[in-house]
Short mmCIF file of C-alpha atoms in Angstrom, two decimals:
data_model
loop_
_atom_site.label_atom_id
_atom_site.label_comp_id
_atom_site.label_asym_id
_atom_site.label_seq_id
_atom_site.Cartn_x
_atom_site.Cartn_y
_atom_site.Cartn_z
CA MET A 1 -45.04 -41.50 0.57
CA LYS A 2 -40.83 -42.09 0.53
CA THR A 3 -40.59 -42.04 -2.45
CA LYS A 4 -41.46 -37.88 -2.99
CA LEU A 5 -39.90 -37.74 0.90
CA PHE A 6 -36.39 -39.20 -0.68
CA THR A 7 -37.04 -36.73 -4.18
CA ILE A 8 -37.27 -33.52 -1.60
CA THR A 9 -33.97 -34.49 -0.04
CA LEU A 10 -32.32 -34.96 -2.67
CA ALA A 11 -34.34 -32.34 -4.31
CA PHE A 12 -32.46 -29.67 -1.29
CA ILE A 13 -29.24 -31.75 -1.18
CA SER A 14 -28.59 -30.61 -4.92
CA VAL A 15 -30.02 -27.18 -4.37
CA ASN A 16 -26.89 -26.41 -1.35
CA ALA A 17 -24.20 -28.22 -3.11
CA LEU A 18 -25.17 -25.23 -5.74
CA ALA A 19 -25.59 -22.50 -3.28
CA GLN A 20 -23.27 -19.70 -3.58
CA ILE A 21 -21.08 -18.85 0.19
CA THR A 22 -21.23 -15.37 2.37
CA VAL A 23 -18.26 -14.43 2.77
CA THR A 24 -18.10 -12.26 7.08
CA ASP A 25 -15.50 -10.66 8.35
CA SER A 26 -14.42 -14.04 11.17
CA ASP A 27 -14.35 -15.26 7.68
CA ILE A 28 -10.81 -12.87 7.00
CA ILE A 29 -7.72 -11.83 8.85
CA SER A 30 -7.86 -10.94 12.23
CA VAL A 31 -4.80 -11.12 14.85
CA GLY A 32 -2.28 -13.76 14.18
CA ASP A 33 -2.30 -15.04 11.50
CA ILE A 34 -0.26 -14.82 8.99
CA VAL A 35 -0.31 -15.47 5.75
CA TYR A 36 1.43 -16.19 2.62
CA GLN A 37 0.93 -14.49 -0.96
CA ALA A 38 2.31 -14.90 -4.60
CA VAL A 39 3.04 -12.95 -7.28
CA ASP A 40 2.70 -14.01 -10.76
CA SER A 41 3.77 -10.75 -13.55
CA LEU A 42 3.51 -12.94 -16.58
CA PRO A 43 0.60 -15.57 -16.35
CA SER A 44 -0.14 -17.28 -19.00
CA ASN A 45 -2.66 -17.11 -21.77
CA SER A 46 -5.21 -18.83 -19.93
CA ILE A 47 -5.46 -16.52 -17.28
CA THR A 48 -8.61 -15.08 -17.83
CA ILE A 49 -12.03 -12.91 -15.24
CA GLY A 50 -13.55 -15.52 -17.54
CA ASN A 51 -17.91 -15.38 -17.20
CA SER A 52 -19.57 -13.36 -14.70
CA GLY A 53 -22.39 -15.26 -13.09
CA ALA A 54 -23.84 -18.31 -10.76
CA ASN A 55 -22.47 -21.84 -10.81
CA GLN A 56 -18.56 -19.87 -11.97
CA THR A 57 -15.86 -22.42 -12.91
CA TRP A 58 -12.35 -20.39 -12.56
CA ASP A 59 -8.73 -22.65 -13.02
CA PHE A 60 -5.65 -20.28 -12.23
CA SER A 61 -3.60 -23.87 -11.58
CA SER A 62 -0.72 -23.03 -13.78
CA LEU A 63 0.62 -19.71 -12.06
CA GLN A 64 4.03 -19.43 -11.59
CA ASP A 65 5.43 -18.04 -7.52
CA MET A 66 7.91 -15.47 -8.77
CA GLU A 67 8.00 -13.79 -5.01
CA VAL A 68 6.39 -14.48 -2.06
CA ASP A 69 5.38 -11.81 0.01
CA ILE A 70 3.90 -11.62 4.16
CA ILE A 71 1.96 -11.05 5.70
CA GLU A 72 1.90 -11.04 9.31
CA VAL A 73 -1.30 -9.24 11.37
CA ILE A 74 -0.26 -7.84 14.26
CA SER A 75 -1.94 -5.53 17.16
CA PRO A 76 -1.51 -2.34 16.34
CA VAL A 77 -1.36 -1.95 20.36
CA GLY A 78 2.58 -0.70 20.88
CA THR A 79 3.73 0.29 17.21
CA PRO A 80 5.18 3.23 16.50
CA TYR A 81 2.15 5.01 15.35
CA GLU A 82 -0.95 3.04 17.08
CA ASN A 83 -2.11 7.15 18.50
CA ILE A 84 -1.85 8.34 15.23
CA HIS A 85 -4.83 5.58 14.12
CA PRO A 86 -6.79 5.14 16.66
CA ASP A 87 -10.07 3.07 15.37
CA ALA A 88 -6.85 0.68 14.15
CA ASN A 89 -8.25 -3.23 15.33
CA MET A 90 -5.41 -4.77 13.21
CA CYS A 91 -2.12 -4.06 11.91
CA VAL A 92 0.36 -5.53 8.29
CA GLU A 93 3.74 -4.74 8.61
CA ILE A 94 4.72 -4.43 4.28
CA ASP A 95 7.66 -3.41 2.67
CA ASP A 96 9.25 -2.33 5.89
CA GLU A 97 6.27 0.22 6.28
CA LEU A 98 3.01 -0.68 8.97
CA MET A 99 -0.72 -1.00 7.43
CA TYR A 100 -3.62 0.15 10.17
CA LEU A 101 -6.46 -1.79 9.24
CA ASP A 102 -10.37 -1.58 10.50
CA LYS A 103 -11.62 -5.04 10.47
CA SER A 104 -15.65 -5.27 11.93
CA SER A 105 -19.03 -6.30 11.04
CA THR A 106 -19.33 -4.36 7.66
CA GLY A 107 -16.22 -4.36 5.75
CA LEU A 108 -11.86 -4.33 6.64
CA GLU A 109 -10.83 -0.53 5.64
CA MET A 110 -7.17 1.37 6.08
CA VAL A 111 -7.03 3.54 8.67
CA GLY A 112 -3.87 4.59 8.06
CA TYR A 113 -0.41 3.46 5.88
CA GLY A 114 2.17 4.32 8.32
CA ASP A 115 1.74 7.92 9.52
CA ILE A 116 -0.56 8.49 8.07
CA PRO A 117 -3.94 8.80 8.13
CA LEU A 118 -6.44 7.20 5.53
CA ASN A 119 -9.87 5.94 5.31
CA MET A 120 -9.71 3.57 2.18
CA LEU A 121 -12.79 0.66 2.13
CA MET A 122 -11.05 -2.26 0.89
CA ILE A 123 -13.74 -4.73 0.93
CA PRO A 124 -17.34 -5.17 2.21
CA LEU A 125 -18.83 -7.16 4.68
CA PRO A 126 -20.79 -9.41 4.28
CA LEU A 127 -19.67 -10.47 1.12
CA VAL A 128 -22.97 -11.55 -1.32
CA TYR A 129 -23.29 -12.47 -4.43
CA GLY A 130 -25.27 -9.85 -6.04
CA LEU A 131 -23.90 -7.18 -4.15
CA SER A 132 -23.36 -3.83 -5.23
CA GLN A 133 -21.42 -0.74 -2.90
CA GLN A 134 -19.48 2.33 -3.62
CA ASN A 135 -16.81 4.10 -1.81
CA GLY A 136 -16.14 7.77 -1.63
CA PRO A 137 -14.37 9.31 -2.38
CA ASN A 138 -12.28 9.49 -0.29
CA THR A 139 -9.38 11.84 0.72
CA ILE A 140 -6.14 9.80 0.81
CA MET A 141 -3.97 12.50 -0.20
CA ASP A 142 -3.67 16.10 0.57
CA SER A 143 -0.16 17.26 1.51
CA VAL A 144 0.76 21.43 1.56
CA PHE A 145 4.79 22.22 0.22
CA SER A 146 6.93 25.41 -0.19
CA ASN A 147 6.42 26.81 -4.07
CA MET A 148 9.99 25.22 -5.49
CA PHE A 149 8.10 25.35 -9.61
CA LEU A 150 5.84 27.93 -9.95
CA PRO A 151 7.66 31.68 -10.63
CA ASP A 152 5.21 35.00 -9.23
CA SER A 153 4.34 35.70 -12.01
CA ILE A 154 2.17 34.11 -12.90
CA ALA A 155 0.01 34.55 -9.41
CA PRO A 156 -2.26 36.99 -11.08
CA PHE A 157 -2.99 34.36 -13.98
CA ILE A 158 -3.38 31.31 -11.19
CA SER A 159 -6.19 33.83 -8.74
CA LEU A 160 -7.39 36.27 -11.15
CA ASN A 161 -6.33 38.87 -9.22
CA PRO A 162 -3.65 41.36 -10.57
CA THR A 163 -2.60 42.12 -6.47
CA TYR A 164 -1.18 39.06 -5.95
CA ASP A 165 1.75 38.84 -7.50
CA GLN A 166 3.74 34.76 -5.48
CA VAL A 167 3.13 32.23 -5.41
CA ASP A 168 4.24 30.91 -1.56
CA SER A 169 3.18 27.38 -1.72
CA LEU A 170 1.87 24.59 -3.63
CA LYS A 171 -0.97 21.66 -2.74
CA ILE A 172 -1.70 18.33 -3.97
CA THR A 173 -5.59 16.48 -3.61
CA ALA A 174 -6.15 13.11 -3.83
CA VAL A 175 -9.67 11.15 -4.05
CA ILE A 176 -10.20 7.69 -4.29
CA THR A 177 -14.01 6.07 -5.24
CA SER A 178 -14.66 2.63 -4.89
CA GLU A 179 -16.59 0.73 -6.87
CA PHE A 180 -18.03 -2.95 -5.66
CA ASN A 181 -19.65 -6.14 -6.98
CA VAL A 182 -20.18 -9.32 -5.84
CA ASP A 183 -20.80 -10.70 -9.89
CA ALA A 184 -19.89 -14.35 -9.84
CA TRP A 185 -19.50 -17.19 -8.06
CA GLY A 186 -18.54 -20.61 -8.09
CA ASN A 187 -14.41 -22.30 -7.53
CA VAL A 188 -11.67 -21.33 -8.44
CA THR A 189 -8.62 -23.54 -8.81
CA ILE A 190 -4.91 -22.58 -7.70
CA PRO A 191 -2.09 -23.71 -6.97
CA LEU A 192 -2.66 -24.94 -3.53
CA GLY A 193 -6.05 -26.08 -4.33
CA THR A 194 -9.65 -25.79 -5.48
CA PHE A 195 -12.62 -23.27 -3.17
CA ASP A 196 -16.05 -22.38 -3.59
CA ALA A 197 -15.25 -18.52 -3.80
CA LEU A 198 -17.38 -15.04 -5.45
CA ARG A 199 -16.09 -13.43 -6.93
CA LEU A 200 -15.33 -9.71 -6.75
CA GLN A 201 -15.08 -7.02 -8.94
CA VAL A 202 -13.30 -3.56 -7.83
CA GLU A 203 -13.25 -0.07 -10.24
CA GLU A 204 -10.75 1.98 -8.41
CA THR A 205 -11.23 6.12 -9.63
CA SER A 206 -8.45 8.21 -8.11
CA THR A 207 -8.58 11.84 -8.22
CA THR A 208 -5.79 14.62 -8.56
CA ASP A 209 -5.74 17.56 -7.87
CA PHE A 210 -3.40 20.70 -7.43
CA TYR A 211 -4.08 23.75 -5.80
CA ALA A 212 -1.68 27.15 -5.37
CA TYR A 213 -1.91 29.71 -2.52
CA CYS A 214 -1.73 33.00 -3.99
CA SER A 215 -1.02 36.14 -2.10
CA SER A 216 -0.17 39.29 -2.36
CA SER A 217 3.72 40.85 -1.05
CA LEU A 218 2.09 43.56 0.66
CA GLY A 219 -0.23 42.18 2.46
CA LEU A 220 -3.34 41.88 0.61
CA GLY A 221 -4.00 38.95 1.36
CA GLY A 222 -5.18 35.03 -0.68
CA GLY A 223 -6.11 32.00 -0.73
CA TRP A 224 -6.01 29.30 -2.40
CA TYR A 225 -6.80 28.57 -6.04
CA SER A 226 -7.32 25.97 -8.16
CA VAL A 227 -3.75 25.56 -10.85
CA PRO A 228 -4.79 25.67 -14.36
CA ALA A 229 -4.64 22.62 -16.76
CA GLN A 230 -1.92 24.01 -18.20
CA ILE A 231 0.38 24.68 -15.86
CA PHE A 232 -1.34 21.28 -14.00
CA PRO A 233 -3.53 19.70 -15.22
CA SER A 234 -5.79 16.96 -13.05
CA GLU A 235 -5.05 13.73 -13.16
CA THR A 236 -6.80 10.58 -13.18
CA GLU A 237 -6.81 6.99 -13.62
CA VAL A 238 -8.72 4.17 -13.49
CA ALA A 239 -7.59 0.44 -12.01
CA ASN A 240 -9.88 -2.81 -12.33
CA ARG A 241 -9.42 -6.09 -10.52
CA TYR A 242 -11.52 -9.15 -9.65
CA GLN A 243 -10.46 -10.92 -6.64
CA TRP A 244 -11.71 -14.21 -5.65
CA TRP A 245 -12.77 -14.69 -1.98
CA SER A 246 -13.85 -17.46 0.17
CA ASN A 247 -14.98 -19.02 3.84
CA ASP A 248 -13.02 -21.83 3.88
CA PRO A 249 -11.56 -21.65 7.42
CA SER A 250 -8.46 -22.47 5.96
CA VAL A 251 -8.53 -19.62 4.03
CA LYS A 252 -8.69 -15.88 6.00
CA PHE A 253 -7.49 -14.39 2.48
CA MET A 254 -8.64 -13.70 -0.89
CA LEU A 255 -7.07 -16.62 -3.06
CA ALA A 256 -6.33 -14.62 -6.04
CA GLU A 257 -6.77 -10.91 -8.00
CA LEU A 258 -6.00 -10.62 -11.30
CA GLU A 259 -4.65 -7.29 -11.70
CA MET A 260 -6.36 -6.16 -14.87
CA ASP A 261 -5.78 -2.81 -17.51
CA SER A 262 -6.95 0.34 -18.26
CA LEU A 263 -9.12 -1.84 -21.02
CA ILE A 264 -10.46 -4.38 -18.80
CA ASN A 265 -8.54 -6.97 -21.72
CA ASN A 266 -5.64 -8.12 -20.81
CA VAL A 267 -4.18 -10.01 -17.01
CA GLU A 268 -1.47 -8.00 -16.35
CA PHE A 269 -0.67 -9.41 -13.20
CA VAL A 270 -2.19 -12.54 -10.62
CA THR A 271 -1.50 -12.21 -6.78
CA PHE A 272 -2.72 -15.41 -4.39
CA LEU A 273 -2.55 -17.52 -2.22
CA THR A 274 0.09 -19.69 -1.39
CA THR A 275 2.14 -22.29 1.16
CA PRO A 276 5.42 -20.73 3.37
CA PRO A 277 8.70 -20.78 1.78
CA THR A 278 10.80 -23.79 1.46
CA SER A 279 14.04 -22.82 1.97
CA ALA A 280 14.96 -19.24 3.22
CA SER A 281 16.57 -18.78 -0.07
CA ASN A 282 12.81 -18.55 -1.20
CA LEU A 283 12.79 -14.89 1.03
CA GLU A 284 14.17 -11.94 -0.13
CA SER A 285 15.23 -11.08 3.33
CA VAL A 286 14.82 -11.95 7.21
CA LYS A 287 13.15 -9.45 8.66
CA VAL A 288 12.91 -8.31 12.83
CA ASN A 289 12.05 -5.21 13.77
CA VAL A 290 11.57 -3.69 18.30
CA TYR A 291 10.06 -1.30 19.66
CA PRO A 292 9.81 1.30 20.87
CA ASN A 293 14.18 1.58 21.63
CA PRO A 294 14.50 3.43 24.39
CA THR A 295 11.99 1.78 26.59
CA SER A 296 11.28 0.71 29.95
CA LYS A 297 7.85 -0.92 30.01
CA ASP A 298 6.88 -2.76 26.96
CA LEU A 299 9.41 -4.00 24.03
CA MET A 300 7.92 -5.58 20.68
CA ILE A 301 8.78 -7.89 18.93
CA THR A 302 7.61 -8.63 14.84
CA THR A 303 10.00 -10.22 12.83
CA ASN A 304 9.09 -12.83 9.31
CA LEU A 305 10.85 -15.58 10.52
CA ILE A 306 7.82 -18.92 11.77
CA ASN A 307 9.50 -20.82 13.51
CA CYS A 308 12.36 -18.67 16.01
CA SER A 309 13.85 -17.74 19.52
CA TYR A 310 13.84 -14.87 21.69
CA ASN A 311 17.09 -13.61 23.69
CA LEU A 312 17.15 -10.36 25.83
CA ILE A 313 20.83 -9.39 26.74
CA ASP A 314 21.71 -6.79 28.46
CA VAL A 315 25.24 -4.53 27.55
CA LYS A 316 27.35 -7.60 30.11
CA GLY A 317 26.08 -10.26 28.19
CA SER A 318 23.81 -10.79 31.38
CA LYS A 319 20.12 -12.52 29.89
#
């Protein structure tokens, strides 16, 4: 009897040692977190996506920190575009721009970039092996501007209406559809260490279309018309990337992301988690944002400096 129980126990331990993980919203970034993300724009030929399936091993230990980006997660409250993105519960600064995010139990969604509202799912949640999900199409651009490119003489050709003799405005729309597939699990090694991980394949298809507003100078009406392909052809781009995510509490972000070429044959560049830069020379610049300005109540300060203190001094030098 003892032998049988011992055998069952060993089998249970063995199964759980190989069991794939689940990544939930509690396993990814929250307000107050700071992430250091390195870029290797010249990855070696040994960096490949590997195979799909269970119990895989990926070795990315040869990646090099060619530059390091600092991602600081702050509250959207008090930021310049808080009122434009009421659904945001997190905000991150990227290249002096603010990205507004909504994290929930069902996914991490970008709801705005600067003052532009967006609707784009970044990752579905929870991540579990075998997940397959589509999101979109979502409109990521819908911009109208005055016509400075097309002659009025082509208005009848665009509209197929001989009474329309002017092209007043142009419009560009872009939509994106994302496919998410968790197609592998195992452990991945990056310079930071080795972690249990799920591999998430992301395919984004974006389509850009062009429209012209044609009208009659005699006041006989007008409307939006698709610009023929001979003038402005529609553009479709497909981006493929592979991401590795862990539920390790020390991580809170994707361990690595491989950006692939259009044929999904070669790795173009890699971003991966790294440690904080050890010297000021590793930082591209020191960034400090103070807002709103002017203010009569709350003052928000964001910076990429980690260990620092603040003093508020008036024009007379008093604290």
